[in-house]
Short mmCIF file of the C-alpha atoms (twelve columns), coordinates in Angstrom:
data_MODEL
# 
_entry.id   MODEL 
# 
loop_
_atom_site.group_PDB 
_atom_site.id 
_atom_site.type_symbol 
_atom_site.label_atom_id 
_atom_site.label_alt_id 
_atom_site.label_comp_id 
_atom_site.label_asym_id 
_atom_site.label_seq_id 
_atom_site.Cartn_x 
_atom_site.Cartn_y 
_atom_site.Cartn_z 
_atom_site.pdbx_PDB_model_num 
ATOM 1   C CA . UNK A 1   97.268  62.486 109.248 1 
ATOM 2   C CA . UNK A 2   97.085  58.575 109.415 1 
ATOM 3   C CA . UNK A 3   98.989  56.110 107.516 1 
ATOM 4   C CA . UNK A 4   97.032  53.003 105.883 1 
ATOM 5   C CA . UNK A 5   98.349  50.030 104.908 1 
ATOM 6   C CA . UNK A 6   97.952  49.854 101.147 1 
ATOM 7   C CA . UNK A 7   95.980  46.459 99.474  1 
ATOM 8   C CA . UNK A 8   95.587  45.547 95.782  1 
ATOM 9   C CA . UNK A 9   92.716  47.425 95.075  1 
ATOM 10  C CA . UNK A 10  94.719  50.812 96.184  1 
ATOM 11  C CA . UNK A 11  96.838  49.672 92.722  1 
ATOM 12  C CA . UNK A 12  94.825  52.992 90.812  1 
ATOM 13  C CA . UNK A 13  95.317  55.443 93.612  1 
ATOM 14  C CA . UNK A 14  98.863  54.890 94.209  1 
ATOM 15  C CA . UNK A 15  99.300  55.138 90.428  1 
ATOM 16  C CA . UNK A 16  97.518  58.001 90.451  1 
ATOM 17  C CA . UNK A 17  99.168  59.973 93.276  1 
ATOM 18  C CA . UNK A 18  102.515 58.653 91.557  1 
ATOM 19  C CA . UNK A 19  101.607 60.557 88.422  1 
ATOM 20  C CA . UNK A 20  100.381 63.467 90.353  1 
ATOM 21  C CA . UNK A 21  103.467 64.102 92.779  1 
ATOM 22  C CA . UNK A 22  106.220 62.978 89.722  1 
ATOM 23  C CA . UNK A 23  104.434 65.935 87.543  1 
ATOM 24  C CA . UNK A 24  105.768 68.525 90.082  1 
ATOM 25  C CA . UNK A 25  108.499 66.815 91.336  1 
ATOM 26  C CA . UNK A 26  110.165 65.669 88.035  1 
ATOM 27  C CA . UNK A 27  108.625 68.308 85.825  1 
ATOM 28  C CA . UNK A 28  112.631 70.180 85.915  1 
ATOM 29  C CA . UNK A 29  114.463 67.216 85.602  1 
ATOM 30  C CA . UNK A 30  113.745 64.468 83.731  1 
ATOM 31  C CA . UNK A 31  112.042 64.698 80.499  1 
ATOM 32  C CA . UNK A 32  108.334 63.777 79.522  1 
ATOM 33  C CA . UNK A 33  109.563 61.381 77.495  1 
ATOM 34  C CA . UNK A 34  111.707 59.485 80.818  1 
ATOM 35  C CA . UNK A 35  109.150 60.545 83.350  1 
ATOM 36  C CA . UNK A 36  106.167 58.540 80.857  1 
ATOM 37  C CA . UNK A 37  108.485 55.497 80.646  1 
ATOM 38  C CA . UNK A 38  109.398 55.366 84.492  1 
ATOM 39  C CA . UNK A 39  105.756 55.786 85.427  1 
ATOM 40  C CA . UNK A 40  104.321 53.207 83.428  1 
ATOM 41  C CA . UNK A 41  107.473 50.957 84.487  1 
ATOM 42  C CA . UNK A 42  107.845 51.310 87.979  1 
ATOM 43  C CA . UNK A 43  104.225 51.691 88.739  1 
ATOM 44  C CA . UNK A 44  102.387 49.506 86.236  1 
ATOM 45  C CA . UNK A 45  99.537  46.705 87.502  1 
ATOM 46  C CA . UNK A 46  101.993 44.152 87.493  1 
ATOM 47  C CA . UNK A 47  104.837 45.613 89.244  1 
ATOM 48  C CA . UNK A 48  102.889 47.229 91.649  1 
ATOM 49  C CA . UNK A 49  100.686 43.701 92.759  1 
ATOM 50  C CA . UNK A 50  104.044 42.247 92.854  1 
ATOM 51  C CA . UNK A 51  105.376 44.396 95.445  1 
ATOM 52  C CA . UNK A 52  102.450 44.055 97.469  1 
ATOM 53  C CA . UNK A 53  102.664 39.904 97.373  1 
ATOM 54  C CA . UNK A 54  105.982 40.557 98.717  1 
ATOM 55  C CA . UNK A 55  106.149 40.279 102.663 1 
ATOM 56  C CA . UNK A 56  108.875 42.478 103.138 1 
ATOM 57  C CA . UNK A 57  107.224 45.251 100.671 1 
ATOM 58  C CA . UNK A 58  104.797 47.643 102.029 1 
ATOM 59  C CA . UNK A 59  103.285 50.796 101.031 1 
ATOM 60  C CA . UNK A 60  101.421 52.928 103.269 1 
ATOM 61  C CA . UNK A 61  98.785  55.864 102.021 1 
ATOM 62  C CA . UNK A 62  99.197  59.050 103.900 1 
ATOM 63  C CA . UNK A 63  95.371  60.521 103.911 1 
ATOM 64  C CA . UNK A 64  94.561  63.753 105.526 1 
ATOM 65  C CA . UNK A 65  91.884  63.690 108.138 1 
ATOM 66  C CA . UNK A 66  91.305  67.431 108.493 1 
ATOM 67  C CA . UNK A 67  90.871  67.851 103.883 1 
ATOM 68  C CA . UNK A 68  89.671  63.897 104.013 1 
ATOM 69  C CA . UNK A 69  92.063  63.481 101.174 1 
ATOM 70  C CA . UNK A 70  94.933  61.201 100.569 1 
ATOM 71  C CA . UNK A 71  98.136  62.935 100.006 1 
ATOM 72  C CA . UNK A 72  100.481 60.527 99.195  1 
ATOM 73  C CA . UNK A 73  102.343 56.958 99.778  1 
ATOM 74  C CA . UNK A 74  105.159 55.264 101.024 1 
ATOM 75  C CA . UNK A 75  106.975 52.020 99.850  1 
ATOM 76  C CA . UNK A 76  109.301 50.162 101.600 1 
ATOM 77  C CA . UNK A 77  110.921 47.063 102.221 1 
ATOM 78  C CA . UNK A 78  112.456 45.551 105.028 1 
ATOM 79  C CA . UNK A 79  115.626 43.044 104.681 1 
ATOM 80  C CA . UNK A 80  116.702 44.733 101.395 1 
ATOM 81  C CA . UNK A 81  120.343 43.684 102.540 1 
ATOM 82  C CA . UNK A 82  121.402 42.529 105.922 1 
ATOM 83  C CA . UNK A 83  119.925 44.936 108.294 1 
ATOM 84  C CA . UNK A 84  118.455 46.929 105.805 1 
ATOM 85  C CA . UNK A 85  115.381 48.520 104.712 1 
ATOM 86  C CA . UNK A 86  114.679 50.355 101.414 1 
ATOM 87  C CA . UNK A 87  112.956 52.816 101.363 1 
ATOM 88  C CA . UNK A 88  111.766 52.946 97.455  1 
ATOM 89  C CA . UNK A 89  108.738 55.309 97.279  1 
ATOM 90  C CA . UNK A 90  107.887 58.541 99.489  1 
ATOM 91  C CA . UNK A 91  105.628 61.375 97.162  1 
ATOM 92  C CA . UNK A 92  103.437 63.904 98.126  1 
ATOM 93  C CA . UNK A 93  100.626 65.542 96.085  1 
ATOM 94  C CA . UNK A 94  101.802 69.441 95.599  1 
ATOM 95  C CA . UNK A 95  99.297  70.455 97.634  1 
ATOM 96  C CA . UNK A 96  100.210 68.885 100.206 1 
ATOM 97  C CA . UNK A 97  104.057 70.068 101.445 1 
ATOM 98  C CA . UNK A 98  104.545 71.787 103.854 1 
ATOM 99  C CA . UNK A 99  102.072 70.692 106.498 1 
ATOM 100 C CA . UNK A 100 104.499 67.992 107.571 1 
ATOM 101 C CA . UNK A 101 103.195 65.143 106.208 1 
ATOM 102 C CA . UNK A 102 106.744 64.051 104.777 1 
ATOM 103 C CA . UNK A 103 108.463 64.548 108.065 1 
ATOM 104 C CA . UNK A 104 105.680 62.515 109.568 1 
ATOM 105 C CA . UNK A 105 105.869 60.062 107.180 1 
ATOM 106 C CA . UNK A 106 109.523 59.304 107.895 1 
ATOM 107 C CA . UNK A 107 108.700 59.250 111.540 1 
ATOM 108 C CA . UNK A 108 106.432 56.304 111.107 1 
ATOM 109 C CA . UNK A 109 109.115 54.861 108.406 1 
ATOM 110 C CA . UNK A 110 111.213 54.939 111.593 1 
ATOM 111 C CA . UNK A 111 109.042 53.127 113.732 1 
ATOM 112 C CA . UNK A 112 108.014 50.237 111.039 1 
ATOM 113 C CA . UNK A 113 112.221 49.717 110.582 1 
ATOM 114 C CA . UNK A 114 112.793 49.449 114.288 1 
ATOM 115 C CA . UNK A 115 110.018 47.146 114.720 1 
ATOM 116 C CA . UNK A 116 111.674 45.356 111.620 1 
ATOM 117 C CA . UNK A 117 114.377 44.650 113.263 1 
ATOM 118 C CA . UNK A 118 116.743 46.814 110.427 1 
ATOM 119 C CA . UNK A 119 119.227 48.981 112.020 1 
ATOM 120 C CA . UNK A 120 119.553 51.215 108.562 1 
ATOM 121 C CA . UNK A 121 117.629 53.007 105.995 1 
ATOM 122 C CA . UNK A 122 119.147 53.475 102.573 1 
ATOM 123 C CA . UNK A 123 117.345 55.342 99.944  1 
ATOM 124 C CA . UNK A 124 118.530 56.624 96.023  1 
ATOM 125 C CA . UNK A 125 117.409 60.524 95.502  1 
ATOM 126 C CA . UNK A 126 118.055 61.976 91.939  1 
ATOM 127 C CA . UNK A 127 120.941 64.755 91.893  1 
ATOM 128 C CA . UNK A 128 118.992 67.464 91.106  1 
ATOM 129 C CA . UNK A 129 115.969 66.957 93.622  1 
ATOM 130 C CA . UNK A 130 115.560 69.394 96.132  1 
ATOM 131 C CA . UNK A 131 114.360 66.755 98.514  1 
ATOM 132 C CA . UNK A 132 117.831 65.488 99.097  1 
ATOM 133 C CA . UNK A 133 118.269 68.678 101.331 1 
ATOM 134 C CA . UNK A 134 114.426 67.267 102.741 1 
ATOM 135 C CA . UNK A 135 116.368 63.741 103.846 1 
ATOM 136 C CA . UNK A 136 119.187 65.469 105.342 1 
ATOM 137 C CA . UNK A 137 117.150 67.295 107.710 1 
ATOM 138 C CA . UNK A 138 115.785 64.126 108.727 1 
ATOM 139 C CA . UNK A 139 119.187 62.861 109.691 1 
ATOM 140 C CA . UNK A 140 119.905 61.086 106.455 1 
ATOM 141 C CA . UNK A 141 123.738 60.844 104.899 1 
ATOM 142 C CA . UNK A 142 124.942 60.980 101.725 1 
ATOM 143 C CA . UNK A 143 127.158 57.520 101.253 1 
ATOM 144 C CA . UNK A 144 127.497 57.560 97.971  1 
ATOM 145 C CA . UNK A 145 126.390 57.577 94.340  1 
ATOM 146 C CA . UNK A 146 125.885 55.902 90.730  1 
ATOM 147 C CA . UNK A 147 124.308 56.672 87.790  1 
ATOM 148 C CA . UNK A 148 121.936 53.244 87.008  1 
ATOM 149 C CA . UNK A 149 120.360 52.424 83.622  1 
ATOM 150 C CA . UNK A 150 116.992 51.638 84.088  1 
ATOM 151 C CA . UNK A 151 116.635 50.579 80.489  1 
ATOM 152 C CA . UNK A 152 114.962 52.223 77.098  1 
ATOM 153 C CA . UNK A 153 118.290 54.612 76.883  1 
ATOM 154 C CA . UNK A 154 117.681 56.328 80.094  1 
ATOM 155 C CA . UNK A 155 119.696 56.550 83.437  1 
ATOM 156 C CA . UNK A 156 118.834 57.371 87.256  1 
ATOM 157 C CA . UNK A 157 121.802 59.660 88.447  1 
ATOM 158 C CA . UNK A 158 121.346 59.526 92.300  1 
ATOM 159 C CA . UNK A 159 122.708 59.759 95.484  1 
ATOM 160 C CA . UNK A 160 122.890 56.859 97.525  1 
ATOM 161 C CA . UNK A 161 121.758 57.908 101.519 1 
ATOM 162 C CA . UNK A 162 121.160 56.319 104.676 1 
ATOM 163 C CA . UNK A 163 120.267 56.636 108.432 1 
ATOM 164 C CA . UNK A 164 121.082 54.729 110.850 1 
ATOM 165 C CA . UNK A 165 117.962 53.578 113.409 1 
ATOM 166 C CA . UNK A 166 118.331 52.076 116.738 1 
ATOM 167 C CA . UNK A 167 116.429 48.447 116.963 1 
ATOM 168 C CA . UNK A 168 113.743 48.383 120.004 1 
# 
């Protein structure tokens, strides 16, 4: 597995690995009709360039060497609040869990947040997604939690988590 810095024209494969990983990930807990409007929000053109014209905003595609497929992405960004990075975005295709691409993923999310100079890692993780349990193996806490509007009559009902990192 390698992680590769994601550019402008990546916009369509990101979007599309978005839809792919939010179809199995969501698919018991939010409806279509929330999961079409956050997709086309959160990951539209514009949204998505903007991120990536933002310094302290990267993603990262996680391709597989050995099935010379990419599995995945990561967004982040670094100086979210005063020693903070965000991390926004971590998905997985289906296919692709359990070969420890996510825990790998978060390893190199490590790394990049060190080298940031951050000393913490927040992150918001629906209530009803398994992967909570995921972070907490990974050393992430529960700190607290909200229920946000993201607009068109719909809410994100999340915990709030973090992990503290150790600056090099």
């Amino acid at each position: 597995m390698k992680l590769i810095e994601a550019t402008e024209k990546d916009i369509p494969l990101v979007q599309d690995l978005a839809k792919r990983s939010w179809e199995n990930a969501y698919a018991e807990i939010l409806s279509q009709e929330q999961m079409h409007y956050m997709l086309t929000t959160m990951y539209s053109e514009a949204q998505l360039s903007e991120h990536l014209q933002n310094p302290n905003y990267h993603y990262y595609l996680v391709f597989d060497e050995v099935l010379n497929s990419f599995d995945g992405f990561l967004g982040y960004e670094n100086h979210y609040e005063e020693n903070t990075t965000k991390l926004h975005r971590i998905y997985l295709v289906p296919e692709s869990k359990g070969k420890g691409l996510g825990k790998k993923t978060l390893e190199f999310l490590n790394e990049k947040v060190k080298e940031s100079g951050d000393l913490r890692i927040i992150l918001n993780v629906n209530k009803h997604n398994s992967a909570k349990n995921f972070y907490e193996s990974q050393g992430y806490q529960i700190y607290d939690d909200g229920v946000f509007d993201i607009g068109n009559w719909f809410v994100m009902d999340d915990f709030l988590m973090e992990k503290i990192v150790k600056a090099i």
